[in-house]
Amino acid sequence: MSTQSVIAVKQPPVQHLHSMESQWNLNDAHTCSAKQPPVHRMFSVISDDCASTSDARSSCTTQFSTIKTELIRSSSMTKILPFELQKCSTTDFNPGRSFSHVSQTDLSDPILSSSSTFCTSLYSSLSTNSKCRETGALPFLPHPRKLEQQHSSAGQSPNSSLLLAADPSNSGHGDAEHSDDLKDFLNLSGDASGSGFHEGISNCMDFNEQMEFQFLSEQLGIAITDNEEIPRLDDIYGRPQQPLALPLSSSSDQEDGRDAGSPVKVQLSSSSSSGAAGCNKTRMRWTLELHERFVEALKKLGGPEKATPKGVLKLMKVEGLTIYHVKSHLQKYRLAKYIPEKKEEKKPSSEDKKAQSTADGIDPAKKKSLQMAEALRMQIEVQKQLHEQLEVQRELQLRIEEHARYLQLILEQQKVRKCPSSMKSSMEGESSGSKPKEKTEMRAETPSAPSPKRKFPDIDIEHNQQTDN
Amino acid sequence: MKFGKDFRNHLEGTLPDWKDKYLAYKALKKLIKTLPPDADHPAPPPPPPAPAAAGFGYGDDVALGNWFARILDVELHKLNDFYMEREEWYVIRLQVLKERIERVKAKKNDAFTSKIEFTEEMLEIRRDFVLIHGEMILLQTYSSLNFAGLVKILKKYDKRTGGLLSLPFTQRARHEPFFTTEPLTRLVRECEANLELLFPVEEEVLESGSSSKLQPHNNVSTHGPGQSCDLETAKVYQSTLAAMKAIEGLKKASSTYNALSLARFFHGEDGEACSGAITSESSLLDSMTDSQVEDADKDDKEVQSKEKTAAETKHNAEAGRRGG
């Protein structure tokens, strides 16, 4: 089902878009045709993602929900939203389809200011996927090179100037100095895109630096380098935003302004969409209890060799646990069992050796084992020592962070008071999310409890302990 | 500066398989260096800014922040993945090991097994316990060092770009699996309890009293070089020593870091904000909170000075380097 719809989307992109438009009651054929290459590419990216996520539905849907939250923030998008949500709920077990829907609404709606950011946020999560599946992407990307060329002829040249004119508000600090680089910088920074930004940066750099970037990108596992230098799939994925932003640029700056009001939130939401939920199914945290349950289930099913993941999963009855979790855990368990057993099997041979050595006399063997015991005892002592230090260190780390947060809250209060009218709104925006609650807590605390005094002595104590060590 | 070196040294000294599982500290640092520096929000850019951006002027910061947060997220994901994978492995290993003890104990009563065989097997179990224990401690080191590295990177980023990423991101990171080490600590405790139960210290000391005590630590690596098991323990041991050094360095650094961060908060760019607020505002609530801030400020200084003296007494050499 999912693949079917994706293929349908991919092959006749223009027609499909038109039909989509009529479906959504959005009509802008002009932009549609102008966007043809990127749309195509966008879809191919998505279809790649479908392939990669079709086995990880849960992660797909979580990803989705974060994208939705981003959507919610932009008011202009709200008219689409209900229907968006509906789609999600109906296609819950069909990530591929729901993905293509998102992109369609998104692409076929050039009026909306938020769509460019939405695109990029969608893209950002996709790009992390594509990174993991670069090879998997190939079947869905029949002509990556050609696409790129198309793009550069269609999009590249007018891009910078157009955007510069239409999108000036995106420029932040440091623009006055390098107005030349600014062009690249600007059109990319406007759409809040990850790799787009990189391209902007890397355009400003000489070859050496770009090589270094390549190295960095390898280390960080992220596409940073410029397309012209080293064409990579990731970069191709990175491209669609530029032409997309083109027709949208007139209104996209407003979106940025709105974004600026709540930077913290943006960061947090985008991070959860691209990071953990991104490319693979979320890993299960196996606690002792969970493992005990697992072992129990194994016993009931006749041991680790006989038991099947499916059976174990049924017996365990743990919410959120999937067959993949059980499978990999069972694999590890078998491996762990296998190691000592192998040693035990090996035993007799070493026993023979022992028998020989006993002929020489028991002493050397015994002495050796004693020495080893001694060494092990020492080793564990050192390890325990490190453990203690780590506990102290961790405590300190947590305290410092808590402290920093506390100070930040004070500072925010100060700022709010200093210029209540102008700053207040931005501060409120910044601290949207979990913070306002804490803020009010702090305020409630301030008149009575001298919280700083309560906190600082603790740190002192920590330090004394440390120095005692 | 110091941390980067410690971090690198630790990577050199730790288990080879773990090396590339750590935070890509160096790469991130380099990346930050390539970012355009914060130019203190210069005069309006050539084209007249749109009203929305004029109000905030953070369009770039947001984009940049999002982008950087995304990169860090990939890193976080990597850390979590490795951490949880290891944790899972230790949960299994520990349980299997406990089962093995039961088996060996049962065998003890068996007529077939000799005493030598039994002691040897117990020794092996013991070695495995020590090995797992050591690796778990190393995983805790992994957690601590990576968190510290992340905090440093975020600070660097904020400093370079004038962004505000550090605080929210750190707050989030501290709840990530790789930094919630309680389950692992429980495992460590259990491991230690098992060891103590199986191999009581007193008995050991008495028994080994005859053999020359106070062997240098290095002996661990020289013992039984032919056996692969000892090679493994030796590796863990060496890594433990490397980790010890890194944590020591972290401790020293964090005391200075703490003082510095306080100084930056109160005497840096926001210093005038505090004093301005005190004089210009006079409502009851304000004056109260203001005096509190002053308190906090005072306390800060106390803490700083205390830290300084503490640090100086311990590491005289270190104290001079407090500038960076």
Short mmCIF file of C-alpha atoms in Angstrom, two decimals, chain B:
data_model
loop_
_atom_site.label_atom_id
_atom_site.label_comp_id
_atom_site.label_asym_id
_atom_site.label_seq_id
_atom_site.Cartn_x
_atom_site.Cartn_y
_atom_site.Cartn_z
CA MET B 1 41.85 23.82 26.17
CA LYS B 2 42.68 21.51 28.98
CA PHE B 3 39.62 19.41 28.56
CA GLY B 4 40.27 18.71 24.92
CA LYS B 5 43.64 17.32 25.80
CA ASP B 6 42.31 15.19 28.59
CA PHE B 7 39.59 13.95 26.37
CA ARG B 8 41.99 13.03 23.64
CA ASN B 9 44.30 11.27 26.04
CA HIS B 10 41.44 9.32 27.42
CA LEU B 11 40.38 8.23 23.96
CA GLU B 12 43.90 7.00 23.37
CA GLY B 13 43.87 5.04 26.57
CA THR B 14 40.39 3.60 26.57
CA LEU B 15 39.15 0.38 25.04
CA PRO B 16 39.86 0.45 21.32
CA ASP B 17 36.32 -0.45 20.34
CA TRP B 18 34.96 2.46 22.26
CA LYS B 19 37.07 5.12 20.73
CA ASP B 20 34.78 6.21 17.96
CA LYS B 21 31.71 5.92 20.14
CA TYR B 22 32.58 9.01 22.09
CA LEU B 23 31.36 12.49 21.34
CA ALA B 24 33.14 13.88 18.30
CA TYR B 25 34.51 16.63 20.43
CA LYS B 26 37.34 17.68 18.21
CA ALA B 27 35.24 17.74 15.09
CA LEU B 28 32.55 19.77 16.78
CA LYS B 29 35.09 22.21 18.06
CA LYS B 30 36.48 22.66 14.59
CA LEU B 31 33.04 23.09 13.22
CA ILE B 32 32.29 25.87 15.64
CA LYS B 33 35.44 27.60 14.57
CA THR B 34 34.18 27.71 11.01
CA LEU B 35 31.00 29.48 12.02
CA PRO B 36 30.75 33.21 11.47
CA PRO B 37 31.66 34.90 14.73
CA ASP B 38 29.12 36.90 16.60
CA ALA B 39 29.68 40.50 15.52
CA ASP B 40 27.56 42.01 18.23
CA HIS B 41 24.59 42.56 16.01
CA PRO B 42 25.89 45.20 13.64
CA ALA B 43 24.10 48.06 11.98
CA PRO B 44 21.06 47.11 9.94
CA PRO B 45 21.92 45.06 6.88
CA PRO B 46 21.94 46.77 3.46
CA PRO B 47 18.29 46.27 2.58
CA PRO B 48 15.92 47.76 5.13
CA PRO B 49 14.88 45.04 7.52
CA ALA B 50 11.33 43.87 7.64
CA PRO B 51 9.42 44.76 10.80
CA ALA B 52 9.25 41.21 12.03
CA ALA B 53 13.00 40.78 11.94
CA ALA B 54 13.66 44.25 13.28
CA GLY B 55 11.81 43.33 16.41
CA PHE B 56 13.95 40.34 17.15
CA GLY B 57 16.77 40.10 14.69
CA TYR B 58 17.37 36.52 15.60
CA GLY B 59 16.35 34.88 12.37
CA ASP B 60 19.83 33.63 11.74
CA ASP B 61 20.39 32.63 15.28
CA VAL B 62 17.37 30.46 15.19
CA ALA B 63 18.34 28.85 11.94
CA LEU B 64 21.87 28.39 13.07
CA GLY B 65 20.78 27.15 16.45
CA ASN B 66 18.42 24.67 14.91
CA TRP B 67 21.06 23.47 12.60
CA PHE B 68 23.61 23.03 15.34
CA ALA B 69 21.11 21.42 17.63
CA ARG B 70 20.40 18.94 14.91
CA ILE B 71 24.05 18.05 14.61
CA LEU B 72 24.29 17.61 18.33
CA ASP B 73 21.20 15.49 18.23
CA VAL B 74 22.87 13.09 15.90
CA GLU B 75 25.70 12.93 18.38
CA LEU B 76 23.35 12.43 21.29
CA HIS B 77 21.69 9.67 19.41
CA LYS B 78 25.03 8.01 18.90
CA LEU B 79 25.88 8.28 22.57
CA ASN B 80 22.53 6.95 23.70
CA ASP B 81 22.69 4.11 21.31
CA PHE B 82 26.07 2.95 22.42
CA TYR B 83 25.33 3.48 26.06
CA MET B 84 22.12 1.54 26.06
CA GLU B 85 23.59 -1.19 23.97
CA ARG B 86 26.39 -1.67 26.48
CA GLU B 87 24.04 -1.45 29.40
CA GLU B 88 21.88 -4.15 27.92
CA TRP B 89 24.92 -6.31 27.44
CA TYR B 90 26.01 -5.96 31.05
CA VAL B 91 22.55 -6.77 32.32
CA ILE B 92 22.71 -10.00 30.38
CA ARG B 93 26.27 -10.82 31.28
CA LEU B 94 25.70 -10.30 34.95
CA GLN B 95 22.65 -12.50 34.98
CA VAL B 96 24.40 -15.24 33.01
CA LEU B 97 27.33 -15.03 35.35
CA LYS B 98 25.12 -15.45 38.36
CA GLU B 99 23.59 -18.51 36.77
CA ARG B 100 27.04 -19.85 36.25
CA ILE B 101 27.87 -19.47 39.89
CA GLU B 102 24.87 -21.57 40.76
CA ARG B 103 26.00 -24.21 38.34
CA VAL B 104 29.50 -24.28 39.69
CA LYS B 105 28.27 -24.45 43.23
CA ALA B 106 26.11 -27.40 42.33
CA LYS B 107 29.08 -29.03 40.70
CA LYS B 108 31.14 -28.55 43.79
CA ASN B 109 29.23 -31.27 45.54
CA ASP B 110 29.79 -33.44 42.56
CA ALA B 111 32.39 -36.11 43.21
CA PHE B 112 33.89 -35.74 39.78
CA THR B 113 35.17 -32.26 40.12
CA SER B 114 38.41 -31.82 41.91
CA LYS B 115 39.16 -28.96 44.22
CA ILE B 116 41.58 -27.48 41.77
CA GLU B 117 39.00 -27.48 39.08
CA PHE B 118 36.57 -25.75 41.35
CA THR B 119 38.94 -23.05 42.43
CA GLU B 120 39.99 -22.47 38.89
CA GLU B 121 36.46 -22.09 37.76
CA MET B 122 35.70 -19.75 40.60
CA LEU B 123 38.72 -17.76 39.69
CA GLU B 124 37.43 -17.45 36.19
CA ILE B 125 34.06 -16.30 37.43
CA ARG B 126 35.76 -13.83 39.60
CA ARG B 127 37.76 -12.56 36.72
CA ASP B 128 34.58 -12.13 34.72
CA PHE B 129 32.99 -10.17 37.52
CA VAL B 130 35.96 -7.89 37.76
CA LEU B 131 35.98 -7.50 34.03
CA ILE B 132 32.33 -6.56 33.83
CA HIS B 133 32.67 -4.30 36.79
CA GLY B 134 35.56 -2.54 35.13
CA GLU B 135 33.72 -2.13 31.89
CA MET B 136 30.68 -0.77 33.64
CA ILE B 137 32.80 1.79 35.40
CA LEU B 138 34.27 2.68 32.07
CA LEU B 139 30.80 3.16 30.74
CA GLN B 140 30.11 5.54 33.56
CA THR B 141 33.23 7.37 32.62
CA TYR B 142 31.91 7.45 29.12
CA SER B 143 28.73 9.05 30.37
CA SER B 144 30.48 11.65 32.46
CA LEU B 145 33.10 12.65 29.94
CA ASN B 146 30.66 12.93 27.11
CA PHE B 147 28.34 15.08 29.10
CA ALA B 148 31.19 17.32 30.08
CA GLY B 149 32.26 17.48 26.45
CA LEU B 150 28.79 18.35 25.33
CA VAL B 151 28.55 21.14 27.84
CA LYS B 152 31.87 22.50 26.66
CA ILE B 153 30.84 22.38 23.06
CA LEU B 154 27.63 24.18 23.81
CA LYS B 155 29.47 26.85 25.71
CA LYS B 156 31.83 27.30 22.83
CA TYR B 157 28.97 27.53 20.44
CA ASP B 158 27.16 30.14 22.46
CA LYS B 159 30.31 32.12 22.85
CA ARG B 160 31.10 32.02 19.18
CA THR B 161 27.68 32.79 17.80
CA GLY B 162 26.06 34.60 20.66
CA GLY B 163 23.38 31.96 20.66
CA LEU B 164 21.36 30.66 23.54
CA LEU B 165 21.62 27.00 22.90
CA SER B 166 23.60 25.93 25.92
CA LEU B 167 21.07 26.01 28.66
CA PRO B 168 18.07 24.36 27.07
CA PHE B 169 20.16 21.75 25.38
CA THR B 170 22.06 20.83 28.49
CA GLN B 171 18.85 20.59 30.40
CA ARG B 172 17.60 18.17 27.86
CA ALA B 173 20.83 16.21 27.62
CA ARG B 174 20.93 15.49 31.30
CA HIS B 175 17.78 13.43 30.96
CA GLU B 176 19.05 11.49 28.01
CA PRO B 177 19.70 7.80 28.56
CA PHE B 178 23.44 8.15 28.31
CA PHE B 179 23.51 10.47 31.28
CA THR B 180 20.94 8.71 33.44
CA THR B 181 23.28 6.21 34.95
CA GLU B 182 21.14 5.02 37.86
CA PRO B 183 20.39 1.63 36.34
CA LEU B 184 24.05 1.14 35.61
CA THR B 185 25.02 2.14 39.12
CA ARG B 186 22.64 -0.45 40.41
CA LEU B 187 24.34 -3.04 38.27
CA VAL B 188 27.71 -1.99 39.60
CA ARG B 189 26.51 -2.30 43.16
CA GLU B 190 25.12 -5.70 42.50
CA CYS B 191 28.34 -6.77 40.91
CA GLU B 192 30.30 -5.57 43.92
CA ALA B 193 27.95 -7.31 46.31
CA ASN B 194 28.42 -10.55 44.44
CA LEU B 195 32.15 -10.23 44.51
CA GLU B 196 32.22 -9.56 48.20
CA LEU B 197 29.94 -12.46 48.88
CA LEU B 198 31.93 -14.89 46.81
CA PHE B 199 35.37 -13.68 47.65
CA PRO B 200 35.41 -12.15 51.12
CA VAL B 201 38.27 -9.76 51.53
CA GLU B 202 39.50 -10.91 54.93
CA GLU B 203 39.95 -14.45 53.82
CA GLU B 204 41.84 -13.26 50.82
CA VAL B 205 44.20 -11.12 52.76
CA LEU B 206 44.98 -13.90 55.18
CA GLU B 207 45.48 -16.36 52.44
CA SER B 208 47.67 -14.15 50.35
CA GLY B 209 49.57 -12.94 53.34
CA SER B 210 52.34 -15.33 52.61
CA SER B 211 52.81 -14.25 49.04
CA SER B 212 54.63 -10.99 48.86
CA LYS B 213 52.17 -8.13 49.24
CA LEU B 214 52.15 -4.76 47.58
CA GLN B 215 52.99 -5.85 44.15
CA PRO B 216 53.04 -2.98 41.76
CA HIS B 217 49.85 -2.60 39.74
CA ASN B 218 51.54 -3.29 36.48
CA ASN B 219 51.83 -6.87 37.51
CA VAL B 220 48.31 -7.37 36.32
CA SER B 221 49.40 -7.05 32.77
CA THR B 222 52.41 -9.25 33.22
CA HIS B 223 50.51 -12.04 34.88
CA GLY B 224 49.87 -15.04 32.70
CA PRO B 225 50.51 -13.36 29.41
CA GLY B 226 49.69 -16.52 27.52
CA GLN B 227 46.04 -16.50 28.47
CA SER B 228 43.70 -14.35 26.48
CA CYS B 229 41.55 -13.66 29.48
CA ASP B 230 44.31 -11.79 31.19
CA LEU B 231 44.93 -9.73 28.15
CA GLU B 232 41.34 -8.66 28.32
CA THR B 233 41.49 -7.74 31.97
CA ALA B 234 44.72 -5.94 31.37
CA LYS B 235 43.04 -3.85 28.71
CA VAL B 236 40.26 -2.93 31.04
CA TYR B 237 42.75 -2.15 33.71
CA GLN B 238 44.76 0.14 31.49
CA SER B 239 41.59 1.87 30.39
CA THR B 240 40.58 2.31 33.99
CA LEU B 241 43.83 4.07 34.69
CA ALA B 242 43.34 6.30 31.66
CA ALA B 243 39.82 7.09 32.75
CA MET B 244 41.08 7.96 36.19
CA LYS B 245 43.38 10.55 34.76
CA ALA B 246 40.66 12.06 32.62
CA ILE B 247 38.27 12.30 35.53
CA GLU B 248 40.92 13.91 37.66
CA GLY B 249 41.41 16.48 34.96
CA LEU B 250 37.70 17.04 34.74
CA LYS B 251 37.51 17.67 38.44
CA LYS B 252 40.19 20.28 38.32
CA ALA B 253 38.63 21.88 35.30
CA SER B 254 35.13 21.90 36.69
CA SER B 255 36.13 23.83 39.76
CA THR B 256 37.55 26.58 37.62
CA TYR B 257 34.77 26.27 35.15
CA ASN B 258 32.23 26.77 37.84
CA ALA B 259 33.85 29.92 39.12
CA LEU B 260 34.28 31.24 35.63
CA SER B 261 30.74 30.65 34.65
CA LEU B 262 29.57 32.52 37.69
CA ALA B 263 31.85 35.37 36.91
CA ARG B 264 30.55 35.52 33.41
CA PHE B 265 27.00 35.61 34.59
CA PHE B 266 27.40 38.45 36.98
CA HIS B 267 30.23 40.53 35.73
CA GLY B 268 30.04 39.96 32.04
CA GLU B 269 27.78 41.53 29.52
CA ASP B 270 24.82 41.41 31.84
CA GLY B 271 26.54 43.06 34.73
CA GLU B 272 25.06 46.44 34.07
CA ALA B 273 21.64 44.91 33.73
CA CYS B 274 21.68 43.94 37.36
CA SER B 275 22.79 47.28 38.72
CA GLY B 276 20.44 49.14 36.43
CA ALA B 277 17.52 47.22 37.71
CA ILE B 278 18.39 47.88 41.30
CA THR B 279 18.40 51.63 40.95
CA SER B 280 15.59 52.12 38.53
CA GLU B 281 12.97 49.89 40.03
CA SER B 282 11.51 50.31 43.45
CA SER B 283 8.53 48.08 43.88
CA LEU B 284 8.51 45.81 46.87
CA LEU B 285 8.82 42.59 45.00
CA ASP B 286 11.61 43.94 42.90
CA SER B 287 13.69 45.18 45.76
CA MET B 288 13.33 41.88 47.44
CA THR B 289 14.46 39.89 44.50
CA ASP B 290 17.20 42.36 43.85
CA SER B 291 18.64 42.02 47.28
CA GLN B 292 18.46 38.32 46.73
CA VAL B 293 20.43 38.56 43.62
CA GLU B 294 22.96 40.58 45.51
CA ASP B 295 23.03 37.85 48.06
CA ALA B 296 23.56 35.36 45.36
CA ASP B 297 26.27 37.54 43.98
CA LYS B 298 27.99 37.71 47.31
CA ASP B 299 27.64 34.04 47.78
CA ASP B 300 29.13 33.55 44.40
CA LYS B 301 32.18 35.42 45.36
CA GLU B 302 32.47 33.43 48.50
CA VAL B 303 32.18 30.25 46.59
CA GLN B 304 34.68 31.46 44.11
CA SER B 305 37.20 32.36 46.72
CA LYS B 306 36.64 29.16 48.56
CA GLU B 307 37.04 27.23 45.43
CA LYS B 308 40.14 29.10 44.66
CA THR B 309 41.73 28.38 47.96
CA ALA B 310 40.67 24.79 47.76
CA ALA B 311 42.02 24.43 44.33
CA GLU B 312 45.19 26.25 45.16
CA THR B 313 45.99 24.16 48.13
CA LYS B 314 45.59 21.05 46.15
CA HIS B 315 46.96 21.92 42.80
CA ASN B 316 49.31 24.76 43.12
CA ALA B 317 50.54 24.40 39.65
CA GLU B 318 47.04 24.40 38.27
CA ALA B 319 46.00 27.62 39.87
CA GLY B 320 48.12 29.80 37.69
CA ARG B 321 46.40 28.68 34.58
CA ARG B 322 43.02 29.91 35.63
CA GLY B 323 42.77 32.41 32.82
CA GLY B 324 41.35 30.11 30.19
#
